[in-house]
Amino acid sequence: MGTEAVRDEAWHDDLYRRYRQRVMAVAASLLGYQYRNDAEEIAQETFTTAWEKRQSLGDDPWPWLYVTTRNHVNNRQRLHLRLLRVLARLGSPGRHTTVVCATGSCGTTSGRPGGRSASKTASCCSSAICTR
């Protein structure tokens, strides 16, 4: 696989066959072996990136594949942490109170996230959910 070699679909197929198991093993070891599906997705992302950057791969693609796999894992873990922080800020679903008139006749649809109770109640009834 010299740098002057043609980097076509056959080249990519060969790269995939030769390095798929190693890329999967690296992804699984970084993610944890219980996340096999995520490791498979990371491997696919790595080989997609390899295709997009095929002209910049050297004679030995393994170091590049290893670093790219590690970067994809790190990006996924950062995204996961960001999502967890957003969910923590939103609070649990049980902490929300929403007042909704099922028929729409009273026009009340209010609620506040973050553990505070809704300040309005349906004018047509006294319960939190109007079933009138």
C-alpha positions as semicolon CSV with decimal commas, in nm:
position;residue;x (nm);y (nm);z (nm)
1;M;0,000;0,000;0,000
2;G;0,246;0,265;-0,112
3;T;0,149;0,629;-0,126
4;E;0,163;0,610;-0,505
5;A;-0,086;0,321;-0,505
6;V;-0,433;0,381;-0,635
7;R;-0,667;0,448;-0,344
8;D;-0,989;0,311;-0,490
9;E;-1,271;0,097;-0,355
10;A;-1,059;-0,219;-0,383
11;W;-0,792;-0,048;-0,170
12;H;-1,056;0,046;0,089
13;D;-1,203;-0,305;0,092
14;D;-0,855;-0,449;0,150
15;L;-0,788;-0,196;0,427
16;Y;-1,118;-0,289;0,591
17;R;-1,050;-0,665;0,573
18;R;-0,697;-0,628;0,709
19;Y;-0,765;-0,388;0,997
20;R;-1,132;-0,422;1,098
21;Q;-1,068;-0,658;1,389
22;R;-0,784;-0,445;1,526
23;V;-0,989;-0,125;1,501
24;M;-1,284;-0,298;1,673
25;A;-1,055;-0,427;1,949
26;V;-0,915;-0,079;2,015
27;A;-1,263;0,077;2,020
28;A;-1,398;-0,196;2,249
29;S;-1,106;-0,165;2,489
30;L;-1,148;0,213;2,512
31;L;-1,527;0,203;2,542
32;G;-1,554;-0,110;2,754
33;Y;-1,623;-0,450;2,608
34;Q;-1,991;-0,436;2,704
35;Y;-2,038;-0,164;2,438
36;R;-1,980;-0,385;2,135
37;N;-2,242;-0,208;1,923
38;D;-2,077;0,126;1,989
39;A;-1,739;-0,025;1,900
40;E;-1,883;-0,141;1,567
41;E;-2,016;0,209;1,498
42;I;-1,678;0,360;1,586
43;A;-1,509;0,116;1,345
44;Q;-1,748;0,220;1,068
45;E;-1,679;0,588;1,140
46;T;-1,305;0,519;1,135
47;F;-1,316;0,348;0,796
48;T;-1,544;0,619;0,657
49;T;-1,289;0,877;0,767
50;A;-1,013;0,662;0,614
51;W;-1,195;0,673;0,281
52;E;-1,242;1,049;0,302
53;K;-0,874;1,103;0,396
54;R;-0,731;0,818;0,188
55;Q;-0,474;1,035;0,011
56;S;-0,315;1,137;0,343
57;L;-0,262;0,782;0,473
58;G;0,099;0,668;0,462
59;D;0,248;0,332;0,370
60;D;0,156;0,187;0,710
61;P;-0,206;0,286;0,781
62;W;-0,224;0,128;1,129
63;P;-0,092;0,427;1,332
64;W;-0,337;0,655;1,153
65;L;-0,626;0,410;1,205
66;Y;-0,539;0,374;1,574
67;V;-0,533;0,750;1,637
68;T;-0,850;0,805;1,434
69;T;-1,029;0,529;1,626
70;R;-0,919;0,681;1,957
71;N;-1,037;1,026;1,842
72;H;-1,380;0,891;1,743
73;V;-1,412;0,722;2,084
74;N;-1,312;1,042;2,264
75;N;-1,561;1,246;2,060
76;R;-1,841;1,001;2,141
77;Q;-1,756;1,007;2,513
78;R;-1,753;1,389;2,517
79;L;-2,092;1,396;2,344
80;H;-2,228;1,146;2,597
81;L;-2,105;1,362;2,888
82;R;-2,263;1,673;2,734
83;L;-2,595;1,492;2,702
84;L;-2,576;1,374;3,064
85;R;-2,511;1,732;3,180
86;V;-2,811;1,860;2,984
87;L;-3,033;1,587;3,127
88;A;-2,910;1,666;3,479
89;R;-2,996;2,033;3,430
90;L;-3,345;1,946;3,308
91;G;-3,417;1,731;3,612
92;S;-3,619;1,416;3,633
93;P;-3,955;1,392;3,451
94;G;-4,140;1,342;3,782
95;R;-4,043;1,690;3,900
96;H;-4,259;1,867;3,641
97;T;-4,618;1,964;3,691
98;T;-4,817;2,059;3,388
99;V;-5,174;2,174;3,387
100;V;-5,356;2,087;3,069
101;C;-5,721;2,105;2,983
102;A;-5,799;1,792;2,782
103;T;-6,087;1,955;2,597
104;G;-5,917;2,290;2,545
105;S;-6,230;2,467;2,668
106;C;-6,058;2,642;2,955
107;G;-5,747;2,731;2,751
108;T;-5,504;2,640;3,026
109;T;-5,173;2,484;2,932
110;S;-4,910;2,587;3,182
111;G;-4,620;2,420;3,350
112;R;-4,273;2,493;3,479
113;P;-3,973;2,263;3,459
114;G;-3,715;2,230;3,732
115;G;-3,925;2,109;4,022
116;R;-4,150;2,413;4,066
117;S;-4,521;2,358;4,058
118;A;-4,733;2,514;3,791
119;S;-4,889;2,836;3,913
120;K;-5,208;2,803;3,710
121;T;-5,481;2,546;3,742
122;A;-5,751;2,475;3,494
123;S;-6,040;2,713;3,548
124;C;-6,289;2,438;3,474
125;C;-6,168;2,203;3,748
126;S;-5,936;2,184;4,046
127;S;-5,725;1,885;3,942
128;A;-5,385;1,907;3,778
129;I;-5,521;1,742;3,463
130;C;-5,853;1,863;3,340
131;T;-6,074;1,583;3,207
132;R;-6,382;1,788;3,148
